[in-house]
Amino acid sequence: MTENKLMKTIMDVATLTGLAAGIGWIVKKVVKENFTSDPSSNVMNYATFTAVLAGSIALKQYLQDQKFIPDSA
């Protein structure tokens, strides 16, 4: 793996982590439920964690398509 690919991977992980944390924080404020807790504790936490992560990936793709953040490809 070249250093350039490693940096792109690190940037993608950081972007997705930030988006997931931000979406989880916003939803937690609106719904008053922790959406980023440990997904293994129950099925509802697993479902909400998956939804937050999927939303983060979709938002990241949208932001890349709109040229707000650089494309990692």
mmCIF file with all atom_site columns, C-alpha atoms in Angstrom:
data_model
loop_
_atom_site.group_PDB
_atom_site.id
_atom_site.type_symbol
_atom_site.label_atom_id
_atom_site.label_alt_id
_atom_site.label_comp_id
_atom_site.label_asym_id
_atom_site.label_entity_id
_atom_site.label_seq_id
_atom_site.pdbx_PDB_ins_code
_atom_site.Cartn_x
_atom_site.Cartn_y
_atom_site.Cartn_z
_atom_site.occupancy
_atom_site.B_iso_or_equiv
_atom_site.pdbx_formal_charge
_atom_site.auth_seq_id
_atom_site.auth_comp_id
_atom_site.auth_asym_id
_atom_site.auth_atom_id
_atom_site.pdbx_PDB_model_num
ATOM 1  C CA . MET A 1 1  ? 0.000   0.000  0.000  1.00 0.00 ? 1  MET A CA 1
ATOM 2  C CA . THR A 1 2  ? 1.497   3.307  -0.968 1.00 0.00 ? 2  THR A CA 1
ATOM 3  C CA . GLU A 1 3  ? 1.645   6.220  1.394  1.00 0.00 ? 3  GLU A CA 1
ATOM 4  C CA . ASN A 1 4  ? -0.883  8.115  -0.741 1.00 0.00 ? 4  ASN A CA 1
ATOM 5  C CA . LYS A 1 5  ? -3.469  5.310  -0.483 1.00 0.00 ? 5  LYS A CA 1
ATOM 6  C CA . LEU A 1 6  ? -2.838  5.064  3.250  1.00 0.00 ? 6  LEU A CA 1
ATOM 7  C CA . MET A 1 7  ? -3.529  8.789  3.685  1.00 0.00 ? 7  MET A CA 1
ATOM 8  C CA . LYS A 1 8  ? -6.723  8.530  1.613  1.00 0.00 ? 8  LYS A CA 1
ATOM 9  C CA . THR A 1 9  ? -7.890  5.617  3.764  1.00 0.00 ? 9  THR A CA 1
ATOM 10 C CA . ILE A 1 10 ? -7.121  7.518  6.962  1.00 0.00 ? 10 ILE A CA 1
ATOM 11 C CA . MET A 1 11 ? -8.982  10.577 5.656  1.00 0.00 ? 11 MET A CA 1
ATOM 12 C CA . ASP A 1 12 ? -12.008 8.430  4.702  1.00 0.00 ? 12 ASP A CA 1
ATOM 13 C CA . VAL A 1 13 ? -12.082 6.834  8.155  1.00 0.00 ? 13 VAL A CA 1
ATOM 14 C CA . ALA A 1 14 ? -11.785 10.216 9.857  1.00 0.00 ? 14 ALA A CA 1
ATOM 15 C CA . THR A 1 15 ? -14.537 11.688 7.682  1.00 0.00 ? 15 THR A CA 1
ATOM 16 C CA . LEU A 1 16 ? -16.923 8.804  8.327  1.00 0.00 ? 16 LEU A CA 1
ATOM 17 C CA . THR A 1 17 ? -16.173 8.823  12.052 1.00 0.00 ? 17 THR A CA 1
ATOM 18 C CA . GLY A 1 18 ? -16.826 12.552 12.254 1.00 0.00 ? 18 GLY A CA 1
ATOM 19 C CA . LEU A 1 19 ? -20.031 12.292 10.251 1.00 0.00 ? 19 LEU A CA 1
ATOM 20 C CA . ALA A 1 20 ? -21.295 9.359  12.336 1.00 0.00 ? 20 ALA A CA 1
ATOM 21 C CA . ALA A 1 21 ? -20.529 11.198 15.561 1.00 0.00 ? 21 ALA A CA 1
ATOM 22 C CA . GLY A 1 22 ? -22.191 14.370 14.297 1.00 0.00 ? 22 GLY A CA 1
ATOM 23 C CA . ILE A 1 23 ? -25.312 12.624 13.028 1.00 0.00 ? 23 ILE A CA 1
ATOM 24 C CA . GLY A 1 24 ? -25.539 10.598 16.224 1.00 0.00 ? 24 GLY A CA 1
ATOM 25 C CA . TRP A 1 25 ? -25.197 13.724 18.351 1.00 0.00 ? 25 TRP A CA 1
ATOM 26 C CA . ILE A 1 26 ? -27.875 15.614 16.401 1.00 0.00 ? 26 ILE A CA 1
ATOM 27 C CA . VAL A 1 27 ? -30.318 12.701 16.468 1.00 0.00 ? 27 VAL A CA 1
ATOM 28 C CA . LYS A 1 28 ? -29.630 12.140 20.175 1.00 0.00 ? 28 LYS A CA 1
ATOM 29 C CA . LYS A 1 29 ? -30.540 15.773 20.876 1.00 0.00 ? 29 LYS A CA 1
ATOM 30 C CA . VAL A 1 30 ? -33.757 15.485 18.859 1.00 0.00 ? 30 VAL A CA 1
ATOM 31 C CA . VAL A 1 31 ? -34.899 12.003 19.958 1.00 0.00 ? 31 VAL A CA 1
ATOM 32 C CA . LYS A 1 32 ? -33.242 11.886 23.415 1.00 0.00 ? 32 LYS A CA 1
ATOM 33 C CA . GLU A 1 33 ? -31.811 8.419  22.771 1.00 0.00 ? 33 GLU A CA 1
ATOM 34 C CA . ASN A 1 34 ? -28.179 7.357  22.358 1.00 0.00 ? 34 ASN A CA 1
ATOM 35 C CA . PHE A 1 35 ? -27.756 6.262  18.738 1.00 0.00 ? 35 PHE A CA 1
ATOM 36 C CA . THR A 1 36 ? -24.003 5.697  18.848 1.00 0.00 ? 36 THR A CA 1
ATOM 37 C CA . SER A 1 37 ? -23.739 3.380  21.838 1.00 0.00 ? 37 SER A CA 1
ATOM 38 C CA . ASP A 1 38 ? -22.377 -0.159 21.751 1.00 0.00 ? 38 ASP A CA 1
ATOM 39 C CA . PRO A 1 39 ? -24.384 -1.961 19.037 1.00 0.00 ? 39 PRO A CA 1
ATOM 40 C CA . SER A 1 40 ? -23.965 -5.367 20.678 1.00 0.00 ? 40 SER A CA 1
ATOM 41 C CA . SER A 1 41 ? -26.051 -4.473 23.755 1.00 0.00 ? 41 SER A CA 1
ATOM 42 C CA . ASN A 1 42 ? -29.414 -5.031 22.042 1.00 0.00 ? 42 ASN A CA 1
ATOM 43 C CA . VAL A 1 43 ? -31.038 -5.302 18.626 1.00 0.00 ? 43 VAL A CA 1
ATOM 44 C CA . MET A 1 44 ? -32.389 -1.746 18.619 1.00 0.00 ? 44 MET A CA 1
ATOM 45 C CA . ASN A 1 45 ? -28.931 -0.313 19.274 1.00 0.00 ? 45 ASN A CA 1
ATOM 46 C CA . TYR A 1 46 ? -27.562 -2.443 16.432 1.00 0.00 ? 46 TYR A CA 1
ATOM 47 C CA . ALA A 1 47 ? -30.252 -1.170 14.052 1.00 0.00 ? 47 ALA A CA 1
ATOM 48 C CA . THR A 1 48 ? -29.781 2.477  14.991 1.00 0.00 ? 48 THR A CA 1
ATOM 49 C CA . PHE A 1 49 ? -25.990 2.201  14.846 1.00 0.00 ? 49 PHE A CA 1
ATOM 50 C CA . THR A 1 50 ? -26.293 0.684  11.357 1.00 0.00 ? 50 THR A CA 1
ATOM 51 C CA . ALA A 1 51 ? -28.674 3.471  10.281 1.00 0.00 ? 51 ALA A CA 1
ATOM 52 C CA . VAL A 1 52 ? -26.321 6.173  11.558 1.00 0.00 ? 52 VAL A CA 1
ATOM 53 C CA . LEU A 1 53 ? -23.362 4.588  9.775  1.00 0.00 ? 53 LEU A CA 1
ATOM 54 C CA . ALA A 1 54 ? -25.331 4.181  6.528  1.00 0.00 ? 54 ALA A CA 1
ATOM 55 C CA . GLY A 1 55 ? -26.437 7.798  6.761  1.00 0.00 ? 55 GLY A CA 1
ATOM 56 C CA . SER A 1 56 ? -22.837 8.874  7.283  1.00 0.00 ? 56 SER A CA 1
ATOM 57 C CA . ILE A 1 57 ? -21.682 6.973  4.210  1.00 0.00 ? 57 ILE A CA 1
ATOM 58 C CA . ALA A 1 58 ? -24.509 8.455  2.126  1.00 0.00 ? 58 ALA A CA 1
ATOM 59 C CA . LEU A 1 59 ? -23.739 11.973 3.380  1.00 0.00 ? 59 LEU A CA 1
ATOM 60 C CA . LYS A 1 60 ? -20.040 11.522 2.648  1.00 0.00 ? 60 LYS A CA 1
ATOM 61 C CA . GLN A 1 61 ? -20.848 10.401 -0.903 1.00 0.00 ? 61 GLN A CA 1
ATOM 62 C CA . TYR A 1 62 ? -23.196 13.375 -1.367 1.00 0.00 ? 62 TYR A CA 1
ATOM 63 C CA . LEU A 1 63 ? -20.569 15.829 -0.095 1.00 0.00 ? 63 LEU A CA 1
ATOM 64 C CA . GLN A 1 64 ? -18.006 14.329 -2.477 1.00 0.00 ? 64 GLN A CA 1
ATOM 65 C CA . ASP A 1 65 ? -20.450 14.550 -5.394 1.00 0.00 ? 65 ASP A CA 1
ATOM 66 C CA . GLN A 1 66 ? -21.151 18.203 -4.583 1.00 0.00 ? 66 GLN A CA 1
ATOM 67 C CA . LYS A 1 67 ? -17.369 18.875 -4.315 1.00 0.00 ? 67 LYS A CA 1
ATOM 68 C CA . PHE A 1 68 ? -17.542 20.011 -0.673 1.00 0.00 ? 68 PHE A CA 1
ATOM 69 C CA . ILE A 1 69 ? -14.904 17.438 0.267  1.00 0.00 ? 69 ILE A CA 1
ATOM 70 C CA . PRO A 1 70 ? -12.290 15.897 -2.045 1.00 0.00 ? 70 PRO A CA 1
ATOM 71 C CA . ASP A 1 71 ? -13.058 12.627 -3.796 1.00 0.00 ? 71 ASP A CA 1
ATOM 72 C CA . SER A 1 72 ? -11.007 9.766  -2.384 1.00 0.00 ? 72 SER A CA 1
ATOM 73 C CA . ALA A 1 73 ? -10.928 7.718  -5.608 1.00 0.00 ? 73 ALA A CA 1
#
